[in-house]
Coordinates of C-alpha atoms in Angstrom, one line a residue:
X1 CA 8.5 58.8 -71.2
X2 CA 10.3 60.1 -74.3
X3 CA 14.0 60.8 -74.3
X4 CA 13.6 64.5 -75.1
X5 CA 11.7 66.4 -72.5
X6 CA 12.0 69.4 -74.8
X7 CA 9.8 67.8 -77.4
X8 CA 6.4 69.4 -77.3
X9 CA 3.6 67.4 -79.0
X10 CA 1.0 69.7 -80.4
X11 CA -2.5 68.3 -80.6
X12 CA -3.8 69.3 -84.0
X13 CA -7.3 70.8 -84.1
X14 CA -8.9 69.7 -87.3
X15 CA -12.2 70.0 -89.0
X16 CA -14.1 66.9 -89.7
X17 CA -13.6 65.5 -93.3
X18 CA -15.7 67.6 -95.6
X19 CA -16.3 67.2 -99.3
X20 CA -16.7 70.3 -101.4
X21 CA -18.5 70.9 -104.6
X22 CA -15.7 73.3 -105.5
X23 CA -12.6 71.4 -106.9
X24 CA -9.1 72.2 -105.8
X25 CA -6.6 73.2 -108.5
X26 CA -6.0 70.3 -110.9
X27 CA -9.6 68.9 -110.4
X28 CA -8.8 67.3 -107.1
X29 CA -11.6 67.1 -104.4
X30 CA -11.1 68.9 -101.1
X31 CA -11.5 66.4 -98.3
X32 CA -10.7 68.5 -95.2
X33 CA -9.5 71.9 -94.0
X34 CA -7.2 71.6 -90.9
X35 CA -5.7 74.2 -88.6
X36 CA -2.0 73.7 -87.8
X37 CA 0.5 75.5 -85.7
X38 CA 1.4 77.6 -88.8
X39 CA -2.1 78.3 -90.3
X40 CA -4.7 76.3 -92.2
X41 CA -4.0 73.7 -94.8
X42 CA -6.3 71.5 -96.9
X43 CA -6.1 67.9 -97.8
X44 CA -7.3 67.0 -101.3
X45 CA -7.7 63.7 -103.1
X46 CA -5.7 63.6 -106.4
X47 CA -6.3 59.9 -107.4
X48 CA -8.1 56.8 -106.1
X49 CA -8.2 53.2 -107.1
X50 CA -4.6 52.2 -106.3
X51 CA -4.3 48.8 -104.7
X52 CA -1.9 49.1 -101.7
X53 CA 0.3 51.7 -103.2
X54 CA 3.8 51.7 -101.6
X55 CA 6.2 54.2 -103.3
X56 CA 6.2 57.1 -105.7
X57 CA 8.6 59.1 -107.8
X58 CA 7.9 62.3 -109.8
X59 CA 8.9 62.3 -113.4
X60 CA 10.5 65.5 -114.9
X61 CA 7.2 66.3 -116.7
X62 CA 5.2 66.3 -113.4
X63 CA 3.6 62.9 -113.8
X64 CA 4.1 60.4 -111.0
X65 CA 5.3 56.8 -111.0
X66 CA 3.5 54.8 -108.3
X67 CA 4.1 51.2 -107.2
X68 CA 1.3 48.9 -106.1
X69 CA 2.3 46.1 -103.8
X70 CA 0.6 43.3 -105.9
X71 CA 3.2 44.0 -108.6
X72 CA 2.0 46.9 -110.7
X73 CA 3.8 50.1 -111.7
X74 CA 1.6 52.9 -113.0
X75 CA 1.9 56.5 -114.2
X76 CA -0.5 58.9 -112.5
X77 CA -1.2 62.1 -114.6
X78 CA -1.4 65.5 -113.0
X79 CA -5.2 65.4 -113.1
X80 CA -5.1 62.0 -111.2
X81 CA -5.8 59.8 -114.2
X82 CA -4.3 56.3 -113.6
X83 CA -2.4 54.8 -116.5
X84 CA -2.5 51.2 -117.4
X85 CA 0.1 48.9 -115.6
X86 CA 3.5 49.3 -117.2
X87 CA 5.2 46.3 -118.8
X88 CA 8.5 44.8 -117.8
X89 CA 8.1 44.9 -114.0
X90 CA 9.8 41.9 -112.4
X91 CA 7.7 39.2 -110.8
X92 CA 7.1 39.8 -107.1
X93 CA 6.2 37.7 -104.1
X94 CA 3.0 39.5 -103.1
X95 CA 2.7 38.0 -99.7
X96 CA 2.1 39.7 -96.3
X97 CA 4.2 42.8 -96.3
X98 CA 6.0 41.8 -99.5
X99 CA 5.4 42.7 -103.1
X100 CA 6.5 45.7 -105.3
X101 CA 7.9 48.3 -102.9
X102 CA 9.8 51.4 -103.7
X103 CA 10.6 53.3 -106.9
X104 CA 13.4 55.8 -107.6
X105 CA 14.7 57.7 -110.6
X106 CA 18.4 57.6 -111.7
X107 CA 20.1 60.9 -110.9
X108 CA 20.7 61.3 -114.6
X109 CA 17.2 60.1 -115.6
X110 CA 16.7 62.8 -118.2
X111 CA 19.6 61.3 -120.1
X112 CA 19.4 57.6 -119.4
X113 CA 15.7 56.9 -118.4
X114 CA 16.7 54.4 -115.7
X115 CA 14.1 53.6 -113.1
X116 CA 14.9 51.5 -110.0
X117 CA 12.5 49.2 -108.2
X118 CA 12.8 47.4 -104.9
X119 CA 10.6 44.3 -104.3
X120 CA 10.1 41.0 -102.6
X121 CA 11.6 38.6 -105.1
X122 CA 10.2 35.0 -105.3
X123 CA 12.9 32.4 -104.9
X124 CA 13.2 28.7 -104.5
X125 CA 12.5 28.0 -100.9
X126 CA 11.1 31.5 -100.1
X127 CA 11.7 35.1 -101.0
X128 CA 14.1 38.0 -100.4
X129 CA 14.4 41.8 -101.1
X130 CA 15.9 42.6 -104.4
X131 CA 16.5 45.8 -106.6
X132 CA 16.1 45.9 -110.3
X133 CA 16.4 48.7 -112.9
X134 CA 15.0 49.2 -116.4
X135 CA 14.7 52.1 -118.9
X136 CA 11.3 53.7 -119.0
X137 CA 9.3 54.1 -122.2
X138 CA 5.6 54.8 -122.7
X139 CA 4.8 51.1 -122.5
X140 CA 7.0 50.1 -119.6
X141 CA 10.5 49.1 -118.7
X142 CA 13.1 47.9 -121.2
X143 CA 16.4 46.0 -120.4
X144 CA 15.4 45.1 -116.9
X145 CA 18.3 43.8 -114.8
X146 CA 18.6 42.8 -111.2
X147 CA 21.4 44.8 -109.6
X148 CA 21.1 43.6 -105.9
X149 CA 19.7 40.7 -104.0
X150 CA 19.5 40.4 -100.2
X151 CA 21.7 37.4 -99.6
X152 CA 19.4 35.3 -97.4
X153 CA 16.3 33.6 -98.7
X154 CA 13.5 33.1 -96.2
X155 CA 10.1 31.6 -96.4
X156 CA 8.4 34.5 -94.7
X157 CA 6.0 37.4 -95.0
X158 CA 7.5 40.2 -92.9
X159 CA 10.2 42.9 -92.7
X160 CA 11.4 43.4 -96.3
X161 CA 12.4 47.1 -95.9
X162 CA 12.8 48.7 -98.4
X163 CA 13.4 52.3 -99.4
X164 CA 15.7 53.5 -102.2
X165 CA 17.6 56.8 -101.9
X166 CA 20.5 58.1 -104.0
X167 CA 23.2 60.0 -102.2
X168 CA 24.9 63.1 -103.6
X169 CA 27.6 61.1 -105.3
X170 CA 25.0 59.0 -107.2
X171 CA 25.4 55.9 -105.1
X172 CA 22.2 54.0 -104.1
X173 CA 21.1 53.3 -100.5
X174 CA 18.8 50.3 -100.0
X175 CA 17.2 49.7 -96.7
X176 CA 16.7 46.0 -95.7
X177 CA 14.6 44.5 -92.9
X178 CA 15.5 41.7 -90.5
X179 CA 12.8 39.4 -92.0
X180 CA 11.5 39.0 -88.4
X181 CA 12.7 35.5 -87.9
X182 CA 16.3 36.4 -88.4
X183 CA 16.6 39.4 -86.2
X184 CA 19.7 38.3 -84.3
X185 CA 21.6 38.6 -87.6
X186 CA 21.0 42.3 -87.7
X187 CA 24.0 42.5 -85.3
X188 CA 26.4 40.6 -87.5
X189 CA 28.1 41.8 -90.6
X190 CA 28.1 38.6 -92.6
X191 CA 24.7 39.1 -94.2
X192 CA 22.4 41.8 -95.5
X193 CA 19.8 41.0 -92.8
X194 CA 18.8 44.2 -90.8
X195 CA 21.1 46.4 -92.8
X196 CA 21.3 49.5 -94.9
X197 CA 23.5 48.8 -97.9
X198 CA 25.1 51.2 -100.4
X199 CA 25.8 50.2 -104.0
X200 CA 26.7 51.7 -107.3
X201 CA 24.0 52.2 -109.9
X202 CA 25.0 49.0 -111.6
X203 CA 25.1 47.1 -108.3
X204 CA 28.9 47.1 -107.7
X205 CA 30.4 47.9 -104.3
X206 CA 31.7 51.5 -103.8
X207 CA 35.3 51.4 -102.8
X208 CA 34.7 53.8 -99.8
X209 CA 32.0 51.7 -98.1
X210 CA 32.9 51.3 -94.4
X211 CA 33.4 47.5 -94.3
X212 CA 35.2 47.0 -97.7
X213 CA 38.1 44.7 -97.0
X214 CA 37.0 43.6 -93.6
X215 CA 37.1 39.8 -93.1
X216 CA 33.7 38.3 -92.5
X217 CA 31.7 41.5 -93.5
X218 CA 29.5 42.0 -96.5
X219 CA 31.1 45.0 -98.4
X220 CA 27.7 46.4 -99.4
X221 CA 26.9 47.1 -95.7
X222 CA 26.6 50.8 -94.8
X223 CA 25.0 50.5 -91.3
X224 CA 23.6 47.7 -89.2
X225 CA 21.3 46.8 -86.3
X226 CA 18.1 47.8 -88.1
X227 CA 14.7 46.2 -87.6
X228 CA 12.6 47.3 -90.6
X229 CA 13.5 50.6 -92.3
X230 CA 10.5 52.0 -94.3
X231 CA 11.5 55.6 -94.4
X232 CA 14.7 57.2 -95.8
X233 CA 15.8 60.6 -97.1
X234 CA 18.9 62.8 -97.4
X235 CA 19.2 65.7 -95.0
X236 CA 19.0 68.8 -97.2
X237 CA 21.7 70.7 -95.4
X238 CA 24.2 67.9 -94.7
X239 CA 23.5 65.3 -97.4
X240 CA 23.5 62.6 -94.7
X241 CA 21.2 59.7 -94.9
X242 CA 18.4 59.7 -92.3
X243 CA 16.1 56.8 -91.8
X244 CA 13.3 55.7 -89.5
X245 CA 12.3 52.2 -88.6
X246 CA 9.5 50.2 -87.0
X247 CA 10.0 49.2 -83.4
X248 CA 8.2 46.1 -82.1
X249 CA 5.6 47.2 -79.6
X250 CA 6.8 50.8 -79.1
X251 CA 10.2 52.1 -80.0
X252 CA 9.8 53.4 -83.6
X253 CA 13.1 55.3 -84.3
X254 CA 14.3 58.3 -86.4
X255 CA 18.1 58.0 -87.0
X256 CA 21.0 59.7 -88.6
X257 CA 22.2 56.7 -90.5
X258 CA 26.0 57.1 -90.6
X259 CA 28.6 54.9 -92.2
X260 CA 29.6 51.9 -90.1
X261 CA 27.4 52.6 -87.2
X262 CA 25.4 50.1 -85.1
X263 CA 21.7 51.1 -84.5
X264 CA 21.1 48.5 -81.8
X265 CA 18.4 46.1 -82.9
X266 CA 17.7 43.7 -81.2
X267 CA 20.5 44.3 -78.6
X268 CA 18.8 47.5 -77.4
X269 CA 15.3 49.0 -78.1
X270 CA 12.8 51.3 -76.5
X271 CA 10.1 48.7 -77.5
X272 CA 8.9 45.4 -76.1
X273 CA 7.7 42.2 -77.6
X274 CA 4.0 42.2 -78.8
X275 CA 3.4 39.9 -75.8
X276 CA 4.7 42.6 -73.5
X277 CA 7.9 40.7 -72.7
X278 CA 11.1 42.8 -72.4
X279 CA 13.6 42.6 -75.3
X280 CA 16.5 44.5 -73.9
X281 CA 17.4 45.5 -70.3
X282 CA 18.3 49.0 -71.4
X283 CA 17.3 51.1 -74.4
X284 CA 20.9 52.3 -74.7
X285 CA 24.3 50.7 -74.7
X286 CA 28.0 51.7 -75.4
X287 CA 28.8 51.6 -79.1
X288 CA 25.2 51.9 -80.1
X289 CA 23.9 55.0 -81.9
X290 CA 20.9 56.4 -80.0
X291 CA 17.9 57.5 -82.0
X292 CA 17.4 61.2 -82.7
X293 CA 13.7 60.7 -81.8
X294 CA 11.5 57.8 -80.9
X295 CA 7.9 57.0 -80.4
X296 CA 6.3 55.1 -77.5
X297 CA 3.7 53.9 -78.3
X298 CA 4.5 53.2 -81.9
X299 CA 2.9 55.2 -84.8
X300 CA 4.1 52.6 -87.4
X301 CA 6.4 54.8 -89.4
X302 CA 6.5 54.8 -93.2
X303 CA 7.8 57.4 -95.6
X304 CA 10.2 60.2 -94.7
X305 CA 10.5 63.7 -96.2
X306 CA 12.6 66.7 -95.4
X307 CA 10.6 69.7 -96.8
X308 CA 12.6 72.2 -98.9
X309 CA 9.9 73.9 -100.9
X310 CA 8.4 77.4 -101.0
X311 CA 4.6 76.6 -100.6
X312 CA 5.1 76.1 -96.9
X313 CA 8.0 78.4 -96.0
X314 CA 7.4 78.0 -92.3
X315 CA 7.9 74.3 -92.7
X316 CA 11.2 74.5 -94.6
X317 CA 13.7 72.1 -93.0
X318 CA 11.0 70.1 -91.1
X319 CA 10.8 66.3 -91.4
X320 CA 7.5 64.6 -92.2
X321 CA 6.9 61.0 -91.2
X322 CA 3.8 59.0 -92.3
X323 CA 2.0 56.7 -89.8
X324 CA 0.4 53.4 -90.8
X325 CA -1.6 52.2 -87.8
X326 CA -1.8 55.7 -86.4
X327 CA -3.2 57.0 -89.7
X328 CA -1.4 60.4 -89.4
X329 CA 1.5 62.5 -90.5
X330 CA 4.0 63.7 -87.9
X331 CA 5.7 67.0 -88.6
X332 CA 9.1 67.3 -86.8
X333 CA 10.6 70.7 -86.3
X334 CA 14.4 70.4 -86.3
X335 CA 17.2 72.3 -84.7
X336 CA 20.3 71.0 -86.4
X337 CA 20.2 67.2 -85.6
X338 CA 17.7 67.5 -82.8
X339 CA 13.9 67.3 -82.9
X340 CA 12.5 70.1 -80.8
X341 CA 8.8 69.8 -81.5
X342 CA 6.3 67.3 -83.0
X343 CA 3.0 68.2 -84.5
X344 CA 0.5 65.5 -85.4
X345 CA -1.3 66.3 -88.6
X346 CA -4.6 64.9 -89.9
X347 CA -5.1 62.2 -87.2
X348 CA -8.7 61.2 -87.3
X349 CA -9.1 62.9 -90.7
X350 CA -7.2 60.7 -93.2
X351 CA -8.8 57.5 -91.9
X352 CA -6.2 55.4 -93.9
X353 CA -2.7 54.1 -93.4
X354 CA -0.1 56.6 -94.7
X355 CA 2.5 54.6 -96.6
X356 CA 4.7 57.3 -98.3
X357 CA 5.3 61.1 -98.0
X358 CA 7.0 63.0 -100.9
X359 CA 7.5 66.6 -102.0
X360 CA 6.2 67.3 -105.5
X361 CA 7.9 69.6 -108.0
X362 CA 5.1 72.1 -107.3
X363 CA 6.4 72.4 -103.7
X364 CA 3.3 70.6 -102.2
X365 CA 3.3 67.5 -100.1
X366 CA 1.9 64.2 -101.4
X367 CA 0.8 61.2 -99.5
X368 CA 0.0 57.6 -100.5
X369 CA -2.4 55.6 -98.4
X370 CA -1.9 51.8 -98.1
X371 CA -5.4 50.5 -98.6
X372 CA -7.1 48.0 -101.0
X373 CA -8.5 51.2 -102.6
X374 CA -5.5 53.4 -101.9
X375 CA -5.4 57.1 -102.6
X376 CA -2.9 59.8 -103.7
X377 CA -3.5 62.8 -101.5
X378 CA -2.0 66.3 -101.5
X379 CA -1.5 68.8 -98.7
X380 CA -1.9 72.5 -99.8
X381 CA -2.0 75.8 -98.2
X382 CA -5.6 76.9 -97.5
X383 CA -6.7 80.3 -98.8

């Protein structure tokens, strides 16, 4: 049973997917009209033909940068037209869950044109999560430089992380997985395994990171005890980093990800092994930060958004979480730092794995679906 008895999960009544001869604004196709707890919304297809898209970032002119896991970075025009793959993208290890992952713009992008990419980097003996940046032009990225490398190389296909979020001081958070085979190291501070790290835009270590100067600790570490964080965003009121991560079988978590805190994996978890075997005797323990919210069974979380726009005023301040295996979007109503209600959106309608959730400059909500023929979708108010 979930930890918050106050959480009311609202079953969403939706229409079956229905194509329309009438295009939505911008030429997109209306796929479905759905009834939510705050009125009707429509789901429209903006672009198709993306191969396992993973991350997106809106450019100042309204176009969209989208990563494809095999190693391509594209610009998607407002009308959904896909640009050719951009040049200068680092080589990636496109294996299992690895490949080209997240994309983020520098806080001063309008002046410096820096674009940041996280990816599974091929290395001698295996691979590891890395972050690079380059300056965007119409052909691609110039002056690409690697600014961060997860310090352990593993011959594996799982749990790379990796979301990129800038804090309000311009420092960069990078979420890093436990690589599956190394999960015990998520509880130690001597590596980047199972951590969130915080770095300067050039990769240097901020002097106010929580473990700077501590013997045996990596100074980049911000928080630890993470399994595989694939959603991260700043809380719009507090500026704090919030993340969510995959549990094993059950136990996906939403967390306030505070400096120096331990989030438990694999010491404590609400999940169990895929075999059904227990992982921890208790889901809580002294010194461990409990999740703000968790899911049992898992929804396979990916992508995190705090909505701040005007197109859905009733949703302002809500958190939105994409679901991979669940093929849904969860809308979480917040009261301060508590989740008080969850509404499941578009379950049985999208029919694809939801990899990322972002707010556009138009105040609408955009989704990426992680499929061989992945889509860029948009949620709009229905007339």
